């Protein structure tokens, strides 16, 4: 039995930076959704879909739902999770598809009323097929280290101090949405993959990024590979320049190799980073070093039609499944992001964020964030501590 010695703290001011939300009152999703589009009736019941996923997915999704139930009780909100079927490798084993027809229909039903999806990890091409099927063209990954964990990672605390980065990544085109073939040649087996971008796809994602930067520190970093992928890189440059000028934000271009180095070496030099999908995938995962653990990475993918899918950045971690060792916080952060972005429940989202900080401040850690003089806890114990530390949010 864990001994609870957590002090009740008042909720942070709505203007303070938290770790799962924008550093201002703005909601990123509102910059993505097409204001001219006619929608079906919006979600007024706080209903959302859930894909438990595979590996550690079901465990950390369950942890998130435990946290949500506590928030609902304290705030008298009736949240309505609707559980979907298998995705990823379990779905492949059952139907031969990582995103089977019943999962597609489930998402259509949810998205029709702008009900979001909280997703656990899904293997194979689940995430890529999901993004293409529903034009979830924009992925946002916040990288804001919690100062309480400044010494738990491999980077020095001075490096991660005051870091606040938003990585905006295109999901619609590029190498992850290309075409590929396998064949034989006189030299043996041959694999071919082709991919492309057009102006409209680049302009769409850069405009979102510039709008986010405009509401922050007015700096936009475009990550490309100018000589390695010359024509696509040049198109990103040509599309980005007029958009940055229109939004009044400073603009820089970095090749992916140097950008990754700078994210680790000088992360405070970044504000908003926008990238093709492969580059963004790399940077967001490297960003786990800034947070202190890959288990803390999270984000969401959005469409112009109001659809949103919220999930961690890490994979299914099959080796941790059923061991009570997985860190649930990345998935819980994605839940808080969903409350804020999709439902506008900022106070409730900050209740979760504050509770997580309180648990860490009192020295409880999962194995991946363990420090000297801290108490090691498992997935369920960490979840219970977060649930118990959630306060009402009344001021």
PDB file of N, CA and C in Angstrom, residues 264-340:
ATOM      1  N   UNK A 264      18.449  19.157 -29.452  1.00  0.00           N
ATOM      2  CA  UNK A 264      19.108  18.643 -28.255  1.00  0.00           C
ATOM      3  C   UNK A 264      20.115  19.656 -27.702  1.00  0.00           C
ATOM      4  N   UNK A 265      20.840  20.333 -28.580  1.00  0.00           N
ATOM      5  CA  UNK A 265      21.907  21.243 -28.160  1.00  0.00           C
ATOM      6  C   UNK A 265      21.378  22.586 -27.677  1.00  0.00           C
ATOM      7  N   UNK A 266      20.379  23.128 -28.377  1.00  0.00           N
ATOM      8  CA  UNK A 266      19.901  24.472 -28.073  1.00  0.00           C
ATOM      9  C   UNK A 266      18.386  24.557 -28.254  1.00  0.00           C
ATOM     10  N   UNK A 267      17.632  23.803 -27.470  1.00  0.00           N
ATOM     11  CA  UNK A 267      16.184  23.719 -27.698  1.00  0.00           C
ATOM     12  C   UNK A 267      15.432  25.031 -27.471  1.00  0.00           C
ATOM     13  N   UNK A 268      15.959  25.918 -26.639  1.00  0.00           N
ATOM     14  CA  UNK A 268      15.253  27.183 -26.403  1.00  0.00           C
ATOM     15  C   UNK A 268      15.291  28.110 -27.611  1.00  0.00           C
ATOM     16  N   UNK A 269      16.062  27.760 -28.625  1.00  0.00           N
ATOM     17  CA  UNK A 269      16.102  28.588 -29.835  1.00  0.00           C
ATOM     18  C   UNK A 269      14.881  28.356 -30.721  1.00  0.00           C
ATOM     19  N   UNK A 270      14.056  27.347 -30.393  1.00  0.00           N
ATOM     20  CA  UNK A 270      12.890  27.018 -31.215  1.00  0.00           C
ATOM     21  C   UNK A 270      11.599  27.503 -30.578  1.00  0.00           C
ATOM     22  N   UNK A 271      10.664  27.842 -31.435  1.00  0.00           N
ATOM     23  CA  UNK A 271       9.304  28.164 -31.018  1.00  0.00           C
ATOM     24  C   UNK A 271       8.357  27.149 -31.653  1.00  0.00           C
ATOM     25  N   UNK A 272       8.036  27.330 -32.946  1.00  0.00           N
ATOM     26  CA  UNK A 272       7.200  26.383 -33.679  1.00  0.00           C
ATOM     27  C   UNK A 272       8.029  25.780 -34.806  1.00  0.00           C
ATOM     28  N   UNK A 273       8.025  24.463 -34.891  1.00  0.00           N
ATOM     29  CA  UNK A 273       8.724  23.732 -35.947  1.00  0.00           C
ATOM     30  C   UNK A 273       7.682  23.086 -36.833  1.00  0.00           C
ATOM     31  N   UNK A 274       7.803  23.255 -38.158  1.00  0.00           N
ATOM     32  CA  UNK A 274       6.882  22.597 -39.077  1.00  0.00           C
ATOM     33  C   UNK A 274       7.685  21.771 -40.068  1.00  0.00           C
ATOM     34  N   UNK A 275       7.188  20.547 -40.356  1.00  0.00           N
ATOM     35  CA  UNK A 275       7.998  19.605 -41.116  1.00  0.00           C
ATOM     36  C   UNK A 275       7.158  18.681 -41.983  1.00  0.00           C
ATOM     37  N   UNK A 276       7.775  18.102 -43.023  1.00  0.00           N
ATOM     38  CA  UNK A 276       7.187  16.913 -43.665  1.00  0.00           C
ATOM     39  C   UNK A 276       7.106  15.786 -42.646  1.00  0.00           C
ATOM     40  N   UNK A 277       6.336  14.727 -42.962  1.00  0.00           N
ATOM     41  CA  UNK A 277       6.022  13.759 -41.915  1.00  0.00           C
ATOM     42  C   UNK A 277       7.210  12.980 -41.358  1.00  0.00           C
ATOM     43  N   UNK A 278       8.127  12.552 -42.188  1.00  0.00           N
ATOM     44  CA  UNK A 278       9.263  11.792 -41.673  1.00  0.00           C
ATOM     45  C   UNK A 278      10.116  12.654 -40.747  1.00  0.00           C
ATOM     46  N   UNK A 279      10.404  13.887 -41.163  1.00  0.00           N
ATOM     47  CA  UNK A 279      11.215  14.791 -40.336  1.00  0.00           C
ATOM     48  C   UNK A 279      10.528  15.074 -39.009  1.00  0.00           C
ATOM     49  N   UNK A 280       9.221  15.292 -39.054  1.00  0.00           N
ATOM     50  CA  UNK A 280       8.488  15.575 -37.830  1.00  0.00           C
ATOM     51  C   UNK A 280       8.455  14.398 -36.885  1.00  0.00           C
ATOM     52  N   UNK A 281       8.361  13.209 -37.436  1.00  0.00           N
ATOM     53  CA  UNK A 281       8.377  11.996 -36.636  1.00  0.00           C
ATOM     54  C   UNK A 281       9.689  11.886 -35.865  1.00  0.00           C
ATOM     55  N   UNK A 282      10.783  12.143 -36.549  1.00  0.00           N
ATOM     56  CA  UNK A 282      12.108  12.064 -35.930  1.00  0.00           C
ATOM     57  C   UNK A 282      12.249  13.113 -34.832  1.00  0.00           C
ATOM     58  N   UNK A 283      11.891  14.351 -35.132  1.00  0.00           N
ATOM     59  CA  UNK A 283      12.069  15.435 -34.160  1.00  0.00           C
ATOM     60  C   UNK A 283      11.187  15.234 -32.936  1.00  0.00           C
ATOM     61  N   UNK A 284       9.935  14.831 -33.143  1.00  0.00           N
ATOM     62  CA  UNK A 284       9.042  14.630 -32.003  1.00  0.00           C
ATOM     63  C   UNK A 284       9.545  13.517 -31.093  1.00  0.00           C
ATOM     64  N   UNK A 285      10.103  12.448 -31.677  1.00  0.00           N
ATOM     65  CA  UNK A 285      10.627  11.360 -30.853  1.00  0.00           C
ATOM     66  C   UNK A 285      11.900  11.780 -30.127  1.00  0.00           C
ATOM     67  N   UNK A 286      12.778  12.494 -30.798  1.00  0.00           N
ATOM     68  CA  UNK A 286      13.971  13.017 -30.131  1.00  0.00           C
ATOM     69  C   UNK A 286      13.566  13.967 -29.006  1.00  0.00           C
ATOM     70  N   UNK A 287      12.434  14.652 -29.206  1.00  0.00           N
ATOM     71  CA  UNK A 287      11.934  15.547 -28.174  1.00  0.00           C
ATOM     72  C   UNK A 287      11.654  14.857 -26.853  1.00  0.00           C
ATOM     73  N   UNK A 288      11.495  13.527 -26.870  1.00  0.00           N
ATOM     74  CA  UNK A 288      11.340  12.790 -25.625  1.00  0.00           C
ATOM     75  C   UNK A 288      12.527  12.974 -24.699  1.00  0.00           C
ATOM     76  N   UNK A 289      13.709  13.242 -25.261  1.00  0.00           N
ATOM     77  CA  UNK A 289      14.887  13.519 -24.437  1.00  0.00           C
ATOM     78  C   UNK A 289      14.703  14.812 -23.650  1.00  0.00           C
ATOM     79  N   UNK A 290      14.015  15.782 -24.239  1.00  0.00           N
ATOM     80  CA  UNK A 290      13.760  17.039 -23.539  1.00  0.00           C
ATOM     81  C   UNK A 290      12.778  16.831 -22.392  1.00  0.00           C
ATOM     82  N   UNK A 291      11.798  15.966 -22.611  1.00  0.00           N
ATOM     83  CA  UNK A 291      10.768  15.726 -21.599  1.00  0.00           C
ATOM     84  C   UNK A 291      11.257  14.847 -20.458  1.00  0.00           C
ATOM     85  N   UNK A 292      12.285  14.061 -20.727  1.00  0.00           N
ATOM     86  CA  UNK A 292      12.828  13.167 -19.714  1.00  0.00           C
ATOM     87  C   UNK A 292      12.540  11.713 -19.973  1.00  0.00           C
ATOM     88  N   UNK A 293      11.580  11.417 -20.863  1.00  0.00           N
ATOM     89  CA  UNK A 293      11.248  10.036 -21.196  1.00  0.00           C
ATOM     90  C   UNK A 293      10.372  10.027 -22.428  1.00  0.00           C
ATOM     91  N   UNK A 294      10.542   9.002 -23.246  1.00  0.00           N
ATOM     92  CA  UNK A 294       9.653   8.844 -24.387  1.00  0.00           C
ATOM     93  C   UNK A 294       8.222   8.545 -23.939  1.00  0.00           C
ATOM     94  N   UNK A 295       8.099   8.006 -22.736  1.00  0.00           N
ATOM     95  CA  UNK A 295       6.793   7.705 -22.187  1.00  0.00           C
ATOM     96  C   UNK A 295       5.957   8.929 -21.875  1.00  0.00           C
ATOM     97  N   UNK A 296       6.530  10.117 -21.995  1.00  0.00           N
ATOM     98  CA  UNK A 296       5.799  11.359 -21.741  1.00  0.00           C
ATOM     99  C   UNK A 296       5.375  12.057 -23.023  1.00  0.00           C
ATOM    100  N   UNK A 297       5.747  11.504 -24.174  1.00  0.00           N
ATOM    101  CA  UNK A 297       5.437  12.135 -25.461  1.00  0.00           C
ATOM    102  C   UNK A 297       3.973  11.891 -25.840  1.00  0.00           C
ATOM    103  N   UNK A 298       3.355  12.898 -26.409  1.00  0.00           N
ATOM    104  CA  UNK A 298       1.957  12.778 -26.809  1.00  0.00           C
ATOM    105  C   UNK A 298       1.662  13.819 -27.882  1.00  0.00           C
ATOM    106  N   UNK A 299       0.485  13.711 -28.486  1.00  0.00           N
ATOM    107  CA  UNK A 299       0.078  14.679 -29.498  1.00  0.00           C
ATOM    108  C   UNK A 299      -1.282  14.338 -30.048  1.00  0.00           C
ATOM    109  N   UNK A 300      -1.651  15.036 -31.107  1.00  0.00           N
ATOM    110  CA  UNK A 300      -2.961  14.807 -31.722  1.00  0.00           C
ATOM    111  C   UNK A 300      -2.884  15.139 -33.199  1.00  0.00           C
ATOM    112  N   UNK A 301      -3.725  14.459 -33.978  1.00  0.00           N
ATOM    113  CA  UNK A 301      -3.846  14.705 -35.410  1.00  0.00           C
ATOM    114  C   UNK A 301      -5.237  15.257 -35.698  1.00  0.00           C
ATOM    115  N   UNK A 302      -5.296  16.279 -36.575  1.00  0.00           N
ATOM    116  CA  UNK A 302      -6.531  17.012 -36.812  1.00  0.00           C
ATOM    117  C   UNK A 302      -6.860  17.097 -38.299  1.00  0.00           C
ATOM    118  N   UNK A 303      -8.164  17.236 -38.579  1.00  0.00           N
ATOM    119  CA  UNK A 303      -8.642  17.517 -39.930  1.00  0.00           C
ATOM    120  C   UNK A 303      -9.332  18.878 -39.934  1.00  0.00           C
ATOM    121  N   UNK A 304      -9.576  19.408 -41.126  1.00  0.00           N
ATOM    122  CA  UNK A 304     -10.315  20.673 -41.231  1.00  0.00           C
ATOM    123  C   UNK A 304     -11.790  20.494 -40.899  1.00  0.00           C
ATOM    124  N   UNK A 305     -12.252  19.251 -40.824  1.00  0.00           N
ATOM    125  CA  UNK A 305     -13.665  18.983 -40.548  1.00  0.00           C
ATOM    126  C   UNK A 305     -13.965  18.820 -39.063  1.00  0.00           C
ATOM    127  N   UNK A 306     -12.984  19.084 -38.221  1.00  0.00           N
ATOM    128  CA  UNK A 306     -13.210  19.002 -36.789  1.00  0.00           C
ATOM    129  C   UNK A 306     -12.862  17.675 -36.158  1.00  0.00           C
ATOM    130  N   UNK A 307     -12.361  16.714 -36.927  1.00  0.00           N
ATOM    131  CA  UNK A 307     -11.960  15.422 -36.367  1.00  0.00           C
ATOM    132  C   UNK A 307     -10.631  15.565 -35.630  1.00  0.00           C
ATOM    133  N   UNK A 308     -10.491  14.808 -34.550  1.00  0.00           N
ATOM    134  CA  UNK A 308      -9.250  14.812 -33.801  1.00  0.00           C
ATOM    135  C   UNK A 308      -8.966  13.445 -33.222  1.00  0.00           C
ATOM    136  N   UNK A 309      -7.716  12.986 -33.332  1.00  0.00           N
ATOM    137  CA  UNK A 309      -7.292  11.715 -32.754  1.00  0.00           C
ATOM    138  C   UNK A 309      -6.133  12.006 -31.809  1.00  0.00           C
ATOM    139  N   UNK A 310      -6.279  11.618 -30.547  1.00  0.00           N
ATOM    140  CA  UNK A 310      -5.333  11.953 -29.484  1.00  0.00           C
ATOM    141  C   UNK A 310      -4.640  10.685 -29.017  1.00  0.00           C
ATOM    142  N   UNK A 311      -3.301  10.747 -28.946  1.00  0.00           N
ATOM    143  CA  UNK A 311      -2.555   9.534 -28.614  1.00  0.00           C
ATOM    144  C   UNK A 311      -1.160   9.868 -28.132  1.00  0.00           C
ATOM    145  N   UNK A 312      -0.429   8.853 -27.703  1.00  0.00           N
ATOM    146  CA  UNK A 312       0.963   9.044 -27.322  1.00  0.00           C
ATOM    147  C   UNK A 312       1.824   9.071 -28.577  1.00  0.00           C
ATOM    148  N   UNK A 313       3.088   9.426 -28.383  1.00  0.00           N
ATOM    149  CA  UNK A 313       4.051   9.361 -29.483  1.00  0.00           C
ATOM    150  C   UNK A 313       4.816   8.052 -29.484  1.00  0.00           C
ATOM    151  N   UNK A 314       4.784   7.367 -28.354  1.00  0.00           N
ATOM    152  CA  UNK A 314       5.541   6.113 -28.286  1.00  0.00           C
ATOM    153  C   UNK A 314       4.713   4.959 -28.854  1.00  0.00           C
ATOM    154  N   UNK A 315       5.342   3.829 -29.002  1.00  0.00           N
ATOM    155  CA  UNK A 315       4.677   2.680 -29.601  1.00  0.00           C
ATOM    156  C   UNK A 315       3.985   1.808 -28.575  1.00  0.00           C
ATOM    157  N   UNK A 316       3.708   0.565 -28.979  1.00  0.00           N
ATOM    158  CA  UNK A 316       2.936  -0.353 -28.150  1.00  0.00           C
ATOM    159  C   UNK A 316       3.756  -0.971 -27.017  1.00  0.00           C
ATOM    160  N   UNK A 317       5.089  -0.899 -27.102  1.00  0.00           N
ATOM    161  CA  UNK A 317       5.973  -1.428 -26.044  1.00  0.00           C
ATOM    162  C   UNK A 317       5.498  -2.799 -25.559  1.00  0.00           C
ATOM    163  N   UNK A 318       5.416  -3.747 -26.480  1.00  0.00           N
ATOM    164  CA  UNK A 318       4.915  -5.077 -26.143  1.00  0.00           C
ATOM    165  C   UNK A 318       5.715  -5.729 -25.011  1.00  0.00           C
ATOM    166  N   UNK A 319       6.989  -5.373 -24.889  1.00  0.00           N
ATOM    167  CA  UNK A 319       7.805  -5.969 -23.834  1.00  0.00           C
ATOM    168  C   UNK A 319       7.380  -5.525 -22.439  1.00  0.00           C
ATOM    169  N   UNK A 320       6.656  -4.385 -22.356  1.00  0.00           N
ATOM    170  CA  UNK A 320       6.185  -3.897 -21.059  1.00  0.00           C
ATOM    171  C   UNK A 320       4.742  -4.294 -20.759  1.00  0.00           C
ATOM    172  N   UNK A 321       4.043  -4.828 -21.755  1.00  0.00           N
ATOM    173  CA  UNK A 321       2.626  -5.148 -21.576  1.00  0.00           C
ATOM    174  C   UNK A 321       2.435  -6.151 -20.449  1.00  0.00           C
ATOM    175  N   UNK A 322       1.514  -5.846 -19.536  1.00  0.00           N
ATOM    176  CA  UNK A 322       1.190  -6.748 -18.446  1.00  0.00           C
ATOM    177  C   UNK A 322       2.198  -6.778 -17.317  1.00  0.00           C
ATOM    178  N   UNK A 323       3.213  -5.911 -17.344  1.00  0.00           N
ATOM    179  CA  UNK A 323       4.248  -5.910 -16.301  1.00  0.00           C
ATOM    180  C   UNK A 323       4.022  -4.841 -15.242  1.00  0.00           C
ATOM    181  N   UNK A 324       3.028  -3.983 -15.428  1.00  0.00           N
ATOM    182  CA  UNK A 324       2.760  -2.863 -14.512  1.00  0.00           C
ATOM    183  C   UNK A 324       3.946  -1.908 -14.438  1.00  0.00           C
ATOM    184  N   UNK A 325       4.656  -1.745 -15.554  1.00  0.00           N
ATOM    185  CA  UNK A 325       5.824  -0.852 -15.577  1.00  0.00           C
ATOM    186  C   UNK A 325       5.643   0.340 -16.506  1.00  0.00           C
ATOM    187  N   UNK A 326       4.660   0.295 -17.394  1.00  0.00           N
ATOM    188  CA  UNK A 326       4.507   1.357 -18.388  1.00  0.00           C
ATOM    189  C   UNK A 326       4.147   2.684 -17.723  1.00  0.00           C
ATOM    190  N   UNK A 327       4.716   3.747 -18.243  1.00  0.00           N
ATOM    191  CA  UNK A 327       4.391   5.091 -17.765  1.00  0.00           C
ATOM    192  C   UNK A 327       3.075   5.528 -18.416  1.00  0.00           C
ATOM    193  N   UNK A 328       2.019   5.792 -17.639  1.00  0.00           N
ATOM    194  CA  UNK A 328       0.741   6.169 -18.244  1.00  0.00           C
ATOM    195  C   UNK A 328       0.615   7.658 -18.555  1.00  0.00           C
ATOM    196  N   UNK A 329       1.613   8.459 -18.193  1.00  0.00           N
ATOM    197  CA  UNK A 329       1.429   9.911 -18.214  1.00  0.00           C
ATOM    198  C   UNK A 329       1.303  10.466 -19.628  1.00  0.00           C
ATOM    199  N   UNK A 330       2.043   9.927 -20.601  1.00  0.00           N
ATOM    200  CA  UNK A 330       1.896  10.411 -21.972  1.00  0.00           C
ATOM    201  C   UNK A 330       0.465  10.269 -22.462  1.00  0.00           C
ATOM    202  N   UNK A 331      -0.147   9.124 -22.179  1.00  0.00           N
ATOM    203  CA  UNK A 331      -1.535   8.907 -22.587  1.00  0.00           C
ATOM    204  C   UNK A 331      -2.484   9.813 -21.792  1.00  0.00           C
ATOM    205  N   UNK A 332      -2.201  10.024 -20.524  1.00  0.00           N
ATOM    206  CA  UNK A 332      -3.042  10.916 -19.712  1.00  0.00           C
ATOM    207  C   UNK A 332      -2.911  12.356 -20.196  1.00  0.00           C
ATOM    208  N   UNK A 333      -1.704  12.752 -20.575  1.00  0.00           N
ATOM    209  CA  UNK A 333      -1.529  14.081 -21.164  1.00  0.00           C
ATOM    210  C   UNK A 333      -2.356  14.222 -22.447  1.00  0.00           C
ATOM    211  N   UNK A 334      -2.394  13.162 -23.258  1.00  0.00           N
ATOM    212  CA  UNK A 334      -3.179  13.235 -24.499  1.00  0.00           C
ATOM    213  C   UNK A 334      -4.665  13.393 -24.184  1.00  0.00           C
ATOM    214  N   UNK A 335      -5.105  12.784 -23.094  1.00  0.00           N
ATOM    215  CA  UNK A 335      -6.485  12.963 -22.641  1.00  0.00           C
ATOM    216  C   UNK A 335      -6.739  14.419 -22.259  1.00  0.00           C
ATOM    217  N   UNK A 336      -5.816  15.009 -21.492  1.00  0.00           N
ATOM    218  CA  UNK A 336      -5.967  16.414 -21.110  1.00  0.00           C
ATOM    219  C   UNK A 336      -5.992  17.320 -22.338  1.00  0.00           C
ATOM    220  N   UNK A 337      -5.157  16.992 -23.318  1.00  0.00           N
ATOM    221  CA  UNK A 337      -5.149  17.749 -24.565  1.00  0.00           C
ATOM    222  C   UNK A 337      -6.499  17.650 -25.259  1.00  0.00           C
ATOM    223  N   UNK A 338      -7.099  16.456 -25.249  1.00  0.00           N
ATOM    224  CA  UNK A 338      -8.412  16.260 -25.853  1.00  0.00           C
ATOM    225  C   UNK A 338      -9.473  17.109 -25.152  1.00  0.00           C
ATOM    226  N   UNK A 339      -9.453  17.130 -23.826  1.00  0.00           N
ATOM    227  CA  UNK A 339     -10.437  17.925 -23.088  1.00  0.00           C
ATOM    228  C   UNK A 339     -10.349  19.392 -23.476  1.00  0.00           C
ATOM    229  N   UNK A 340      -9.134  19.894 -23.564  1.00  0.00           N
ATOM    230  CA  UNK A 340      -8.940  21.310 -23.904  1.00  0.00           C
ATOM    231  C   UNK A 340      -9.259  21.596 -25.363  1.00  0.00           C
TER     232      UNK A 340
END
